[in-house]
JSON list of C-alpha atoms in Angstrom, two decimals:
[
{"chain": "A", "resi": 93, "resn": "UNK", "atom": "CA", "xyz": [-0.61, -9.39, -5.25]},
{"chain": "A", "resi": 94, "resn": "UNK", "atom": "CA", "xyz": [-2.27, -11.37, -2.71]},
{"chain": "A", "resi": 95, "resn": "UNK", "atom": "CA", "xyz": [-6.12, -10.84, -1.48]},
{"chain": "A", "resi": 96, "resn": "UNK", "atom": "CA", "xyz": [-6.54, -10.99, 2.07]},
{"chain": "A", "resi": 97, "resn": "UNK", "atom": "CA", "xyz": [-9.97, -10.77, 4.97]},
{"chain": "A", "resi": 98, "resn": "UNK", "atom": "CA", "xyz": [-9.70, -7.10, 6.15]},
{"chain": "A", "resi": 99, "resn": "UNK", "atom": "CA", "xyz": [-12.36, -4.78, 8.06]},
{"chain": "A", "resi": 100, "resn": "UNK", "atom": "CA", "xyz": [-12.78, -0.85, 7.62]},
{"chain": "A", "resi": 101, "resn": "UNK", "atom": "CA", "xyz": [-10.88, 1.22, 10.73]},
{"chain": "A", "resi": 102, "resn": "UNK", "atom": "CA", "xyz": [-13.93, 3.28, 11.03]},
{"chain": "A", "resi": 103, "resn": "UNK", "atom": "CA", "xyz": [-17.03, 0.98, 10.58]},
{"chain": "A", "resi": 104, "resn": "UNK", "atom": "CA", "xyz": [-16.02, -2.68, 11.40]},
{"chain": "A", "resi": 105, "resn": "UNK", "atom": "CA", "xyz": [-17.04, -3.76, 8.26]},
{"chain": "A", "resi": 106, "resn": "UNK", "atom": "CA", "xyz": [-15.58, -6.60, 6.01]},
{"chain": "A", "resi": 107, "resn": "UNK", "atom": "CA", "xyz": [-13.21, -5.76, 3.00]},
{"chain": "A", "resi": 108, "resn": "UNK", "atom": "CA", "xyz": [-11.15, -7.55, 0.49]},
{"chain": "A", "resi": 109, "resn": "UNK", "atom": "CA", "xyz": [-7.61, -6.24, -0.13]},
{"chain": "A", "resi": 110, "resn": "UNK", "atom": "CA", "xyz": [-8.63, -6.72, -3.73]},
{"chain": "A", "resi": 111, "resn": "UNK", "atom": "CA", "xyz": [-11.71, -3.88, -3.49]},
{"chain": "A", "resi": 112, "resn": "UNK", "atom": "CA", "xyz": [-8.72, -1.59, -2.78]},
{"chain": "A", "resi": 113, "resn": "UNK", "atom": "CA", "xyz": [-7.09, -2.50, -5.56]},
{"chain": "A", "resi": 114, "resn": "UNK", "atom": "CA", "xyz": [-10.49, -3.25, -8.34]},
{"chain": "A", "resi": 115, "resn": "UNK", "atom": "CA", "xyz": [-9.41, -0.19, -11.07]},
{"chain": "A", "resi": 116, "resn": "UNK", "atom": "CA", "xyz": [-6.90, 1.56, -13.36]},
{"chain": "A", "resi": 117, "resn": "UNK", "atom": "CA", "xyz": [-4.51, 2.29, -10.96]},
{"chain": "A", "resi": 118, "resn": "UNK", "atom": "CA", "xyz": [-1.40, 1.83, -8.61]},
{"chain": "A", "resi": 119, "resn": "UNK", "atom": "CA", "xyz": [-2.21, 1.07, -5.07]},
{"chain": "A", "resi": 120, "resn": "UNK", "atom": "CA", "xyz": [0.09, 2.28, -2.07]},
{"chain": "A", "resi": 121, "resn": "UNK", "atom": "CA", "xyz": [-0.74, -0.10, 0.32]},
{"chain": "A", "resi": 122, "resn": "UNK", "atom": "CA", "xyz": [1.07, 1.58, 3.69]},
{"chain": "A", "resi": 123, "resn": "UNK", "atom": "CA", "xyz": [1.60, -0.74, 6.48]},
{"chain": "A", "resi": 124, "resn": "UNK", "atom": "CA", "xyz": [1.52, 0.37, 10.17]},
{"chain": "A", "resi": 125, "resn": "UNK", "atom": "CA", "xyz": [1.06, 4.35, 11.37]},
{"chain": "A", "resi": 126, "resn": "UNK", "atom": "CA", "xyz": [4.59, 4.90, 10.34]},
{"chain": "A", "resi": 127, "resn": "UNK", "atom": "CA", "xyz": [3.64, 4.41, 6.66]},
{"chain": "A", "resi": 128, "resn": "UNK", "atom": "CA", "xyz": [1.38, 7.04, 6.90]},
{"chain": "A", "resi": 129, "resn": "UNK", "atom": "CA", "xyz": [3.95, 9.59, 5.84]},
{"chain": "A", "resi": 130, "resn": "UNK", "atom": "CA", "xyz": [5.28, 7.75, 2.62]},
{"chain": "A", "resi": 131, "resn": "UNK", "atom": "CA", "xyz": [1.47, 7.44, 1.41]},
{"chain": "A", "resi": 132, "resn": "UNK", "atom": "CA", "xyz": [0.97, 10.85, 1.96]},
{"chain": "A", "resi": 133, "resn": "UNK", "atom": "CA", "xyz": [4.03, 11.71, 0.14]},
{"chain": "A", "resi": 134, "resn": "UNK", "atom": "CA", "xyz": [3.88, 9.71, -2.84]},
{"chain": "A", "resi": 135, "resn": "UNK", "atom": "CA", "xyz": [-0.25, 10.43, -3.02]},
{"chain": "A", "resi": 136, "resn": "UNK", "atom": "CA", "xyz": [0.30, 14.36, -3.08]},
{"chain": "A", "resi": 137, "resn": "UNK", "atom": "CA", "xyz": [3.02, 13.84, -6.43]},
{"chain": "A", "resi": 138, "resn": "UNK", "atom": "CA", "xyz": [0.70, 11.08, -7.80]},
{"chain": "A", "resi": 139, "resn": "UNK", "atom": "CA", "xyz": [-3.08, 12.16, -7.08]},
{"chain": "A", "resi": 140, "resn": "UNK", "atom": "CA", "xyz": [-4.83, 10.30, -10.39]},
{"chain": "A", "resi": 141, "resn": "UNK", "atom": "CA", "xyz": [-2.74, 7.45, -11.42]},
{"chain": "A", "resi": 142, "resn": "UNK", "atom": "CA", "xyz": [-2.02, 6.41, -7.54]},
{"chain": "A", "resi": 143, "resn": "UNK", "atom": "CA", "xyz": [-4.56, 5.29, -4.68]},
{"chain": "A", "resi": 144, "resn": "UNK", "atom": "CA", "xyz": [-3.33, 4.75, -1.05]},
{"chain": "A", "resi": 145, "resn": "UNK", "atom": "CA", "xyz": [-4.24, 2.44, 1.00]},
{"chain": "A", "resi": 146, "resn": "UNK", "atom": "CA", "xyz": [-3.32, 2.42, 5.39]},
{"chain": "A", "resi": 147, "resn": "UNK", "atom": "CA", "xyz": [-3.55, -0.83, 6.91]},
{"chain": "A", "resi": 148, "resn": "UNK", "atom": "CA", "xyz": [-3.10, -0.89, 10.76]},
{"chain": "A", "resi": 149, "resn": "UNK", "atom": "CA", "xyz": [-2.42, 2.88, 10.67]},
{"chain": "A", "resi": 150, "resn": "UNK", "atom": "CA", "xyz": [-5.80, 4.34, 12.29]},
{"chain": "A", "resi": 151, "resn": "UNK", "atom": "CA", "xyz": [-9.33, 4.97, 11.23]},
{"chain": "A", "resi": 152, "resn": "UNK", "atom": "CA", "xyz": [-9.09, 6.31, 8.31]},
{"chain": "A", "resi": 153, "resn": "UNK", "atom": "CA", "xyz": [-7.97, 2.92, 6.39]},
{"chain": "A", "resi": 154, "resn": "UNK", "atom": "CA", "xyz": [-8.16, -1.09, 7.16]},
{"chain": "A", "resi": 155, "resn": "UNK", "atom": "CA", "xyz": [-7.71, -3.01, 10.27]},
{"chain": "A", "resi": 156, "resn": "UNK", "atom": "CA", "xyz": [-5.67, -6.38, 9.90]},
{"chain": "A", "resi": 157, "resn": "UNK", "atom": "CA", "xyz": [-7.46, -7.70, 12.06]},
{"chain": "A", "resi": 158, "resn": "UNK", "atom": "CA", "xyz": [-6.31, -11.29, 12.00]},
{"chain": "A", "resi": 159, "resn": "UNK", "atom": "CA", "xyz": [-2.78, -10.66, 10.25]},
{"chain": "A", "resi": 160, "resn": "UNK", "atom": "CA", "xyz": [-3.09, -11.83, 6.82]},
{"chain": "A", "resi": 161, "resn": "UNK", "atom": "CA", "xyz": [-2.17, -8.76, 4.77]},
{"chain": "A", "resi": 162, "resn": "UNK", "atom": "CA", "xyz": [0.89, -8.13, 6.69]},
{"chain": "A", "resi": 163, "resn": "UNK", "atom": "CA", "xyz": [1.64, -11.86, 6.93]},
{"chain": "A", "resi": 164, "resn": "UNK", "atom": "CA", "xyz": [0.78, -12.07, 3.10]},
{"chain": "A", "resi": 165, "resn": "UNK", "atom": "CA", "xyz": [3.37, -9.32, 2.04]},
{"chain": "A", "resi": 166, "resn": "UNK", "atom": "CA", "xyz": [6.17, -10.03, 4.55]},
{"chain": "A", "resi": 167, "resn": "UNK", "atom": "CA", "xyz": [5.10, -6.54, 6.56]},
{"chain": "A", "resi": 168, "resn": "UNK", "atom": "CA", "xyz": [5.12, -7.72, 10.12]},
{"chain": "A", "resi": 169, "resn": "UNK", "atom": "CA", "xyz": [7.23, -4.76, 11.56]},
{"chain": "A", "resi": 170, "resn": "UNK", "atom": "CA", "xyz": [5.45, -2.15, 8.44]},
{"chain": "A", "resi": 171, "resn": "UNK", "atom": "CA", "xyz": [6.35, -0.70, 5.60]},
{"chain": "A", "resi": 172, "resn": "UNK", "atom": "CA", "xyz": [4.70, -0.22, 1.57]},
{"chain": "A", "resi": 173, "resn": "UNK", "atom": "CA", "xyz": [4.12, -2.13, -1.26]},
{"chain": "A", "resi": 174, "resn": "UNK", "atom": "CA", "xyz": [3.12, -0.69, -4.54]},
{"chain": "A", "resi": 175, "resn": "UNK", "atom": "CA", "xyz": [0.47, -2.69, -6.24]},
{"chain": "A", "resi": 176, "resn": "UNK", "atom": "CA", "xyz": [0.16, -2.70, -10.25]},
{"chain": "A", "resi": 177, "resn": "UNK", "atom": "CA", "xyz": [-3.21, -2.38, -12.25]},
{"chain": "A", "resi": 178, "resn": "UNK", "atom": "CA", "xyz": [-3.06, -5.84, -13.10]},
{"chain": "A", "resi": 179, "resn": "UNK", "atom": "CA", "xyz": [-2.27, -6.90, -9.95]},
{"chain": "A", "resi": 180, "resn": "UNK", "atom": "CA", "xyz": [0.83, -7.55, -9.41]},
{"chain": "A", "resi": 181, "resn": "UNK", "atom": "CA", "xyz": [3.51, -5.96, -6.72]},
{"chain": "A", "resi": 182, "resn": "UNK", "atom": "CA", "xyz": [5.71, -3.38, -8.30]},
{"chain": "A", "resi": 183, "resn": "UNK", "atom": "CA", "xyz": [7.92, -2.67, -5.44]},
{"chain": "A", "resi": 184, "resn": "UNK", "atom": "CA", "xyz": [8.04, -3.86, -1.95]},
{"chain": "A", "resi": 185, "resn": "UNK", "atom": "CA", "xyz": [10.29, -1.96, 0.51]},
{"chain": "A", "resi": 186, "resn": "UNK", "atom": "CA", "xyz": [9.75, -3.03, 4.22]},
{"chain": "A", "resi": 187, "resn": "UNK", "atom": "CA", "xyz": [9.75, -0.69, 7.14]},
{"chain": "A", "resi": 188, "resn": "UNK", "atom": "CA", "xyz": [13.41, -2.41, 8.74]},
{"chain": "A", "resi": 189, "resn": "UNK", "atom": "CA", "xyz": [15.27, -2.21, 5.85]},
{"chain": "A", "resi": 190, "resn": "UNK", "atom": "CA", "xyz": [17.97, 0.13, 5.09]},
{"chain": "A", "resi": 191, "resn": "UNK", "atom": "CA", "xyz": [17.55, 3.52, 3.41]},
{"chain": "A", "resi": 192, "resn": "UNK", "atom": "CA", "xyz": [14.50, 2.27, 2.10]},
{"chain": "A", "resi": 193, "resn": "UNK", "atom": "CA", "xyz": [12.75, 1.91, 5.60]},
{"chain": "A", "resi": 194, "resn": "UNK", "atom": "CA", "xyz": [12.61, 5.40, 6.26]},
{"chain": "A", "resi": 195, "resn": "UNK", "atom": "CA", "xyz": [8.76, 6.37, 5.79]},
{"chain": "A", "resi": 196, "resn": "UNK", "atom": "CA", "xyz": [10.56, 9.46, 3.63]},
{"chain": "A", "resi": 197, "resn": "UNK", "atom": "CA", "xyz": [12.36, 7.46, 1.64]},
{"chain": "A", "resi": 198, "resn": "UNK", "atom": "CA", "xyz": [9.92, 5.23, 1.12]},
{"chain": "A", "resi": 199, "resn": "UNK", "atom": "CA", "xyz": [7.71, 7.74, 0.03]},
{"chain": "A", "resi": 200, "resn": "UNK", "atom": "CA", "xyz": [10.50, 8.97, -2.48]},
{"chain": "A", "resi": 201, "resn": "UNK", "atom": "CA", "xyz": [11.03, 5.51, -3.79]},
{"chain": "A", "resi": 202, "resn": "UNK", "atom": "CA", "xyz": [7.46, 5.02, -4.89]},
{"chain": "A", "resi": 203, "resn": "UNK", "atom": "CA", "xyz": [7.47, 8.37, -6.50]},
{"chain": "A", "resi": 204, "resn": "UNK", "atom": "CA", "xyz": [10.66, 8.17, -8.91]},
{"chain": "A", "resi": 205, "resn": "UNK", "atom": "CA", "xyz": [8.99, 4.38, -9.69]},
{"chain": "A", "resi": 206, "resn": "UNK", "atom": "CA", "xyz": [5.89, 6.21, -10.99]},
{"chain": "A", "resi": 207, "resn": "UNK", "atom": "CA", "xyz": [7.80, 8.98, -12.40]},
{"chain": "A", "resi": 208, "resn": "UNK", "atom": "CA", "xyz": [10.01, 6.56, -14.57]},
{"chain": "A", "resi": 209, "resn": "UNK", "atom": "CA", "xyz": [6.56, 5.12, -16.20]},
{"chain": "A", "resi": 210, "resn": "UNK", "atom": "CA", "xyz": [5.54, 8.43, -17.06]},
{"chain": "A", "resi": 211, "resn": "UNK", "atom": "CA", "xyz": [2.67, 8.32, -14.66]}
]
């Protein structure tokens, strides 16, 4: 999963994609306010084996400020990507696309992935 030069919606401050991701964990990384509903969705099912992560979505996650995450993960017009613990993107499922671009769907997606590992 690639790193990229972020900055806390709230503060201003810098932050790494990869301190979102630093622990024993998935990581929902939502992109745009529409994502917002997925993240919620899939967090409430998967509270301790899932963090979530909003980028572009408001104050209460990161500010791409200069476009690399979305550029990064192909996310220009939104959507989520699930991020492993080690790493590496489990599922990507962009916010044009199909069934899958519905921030419900989305949401659902993530959840049957994590259900399937026994998470």
């Amino acid at each position: 999963a690639p790193d990229a030069p972020c900055r806390d919606a709230a503060t201003g401050r810098p932050v790494r994609l990869f301190e979102r991701f630093a622990g024993p964990w998935h990581t929902l990384l939502g992109f745009g306010p529409d994502s917002a509903e997925a993240l919620a969705r899939a967090g409430e099912e998967y509270a301790g084996p899932l963090r979530t992560c909003l980028i572009d979505g408001g104050l209460d996650g990161l500010d791409d400020h200069e476009g690399h995450a979305r550029a990064a993960y192909g996310m220009e017009s939104g959507g989520v990507v699930l991020v492993r613990p080690d790493d590496y993107v489990a599922l990507r499922l962009p916010g044009d696309t199909g069934e899958a671009g519905n921030a419900g769907e989305q949401g659902a997606v993530v959840a049957d992935y994590l259900r399937r590992l026994g998470r």
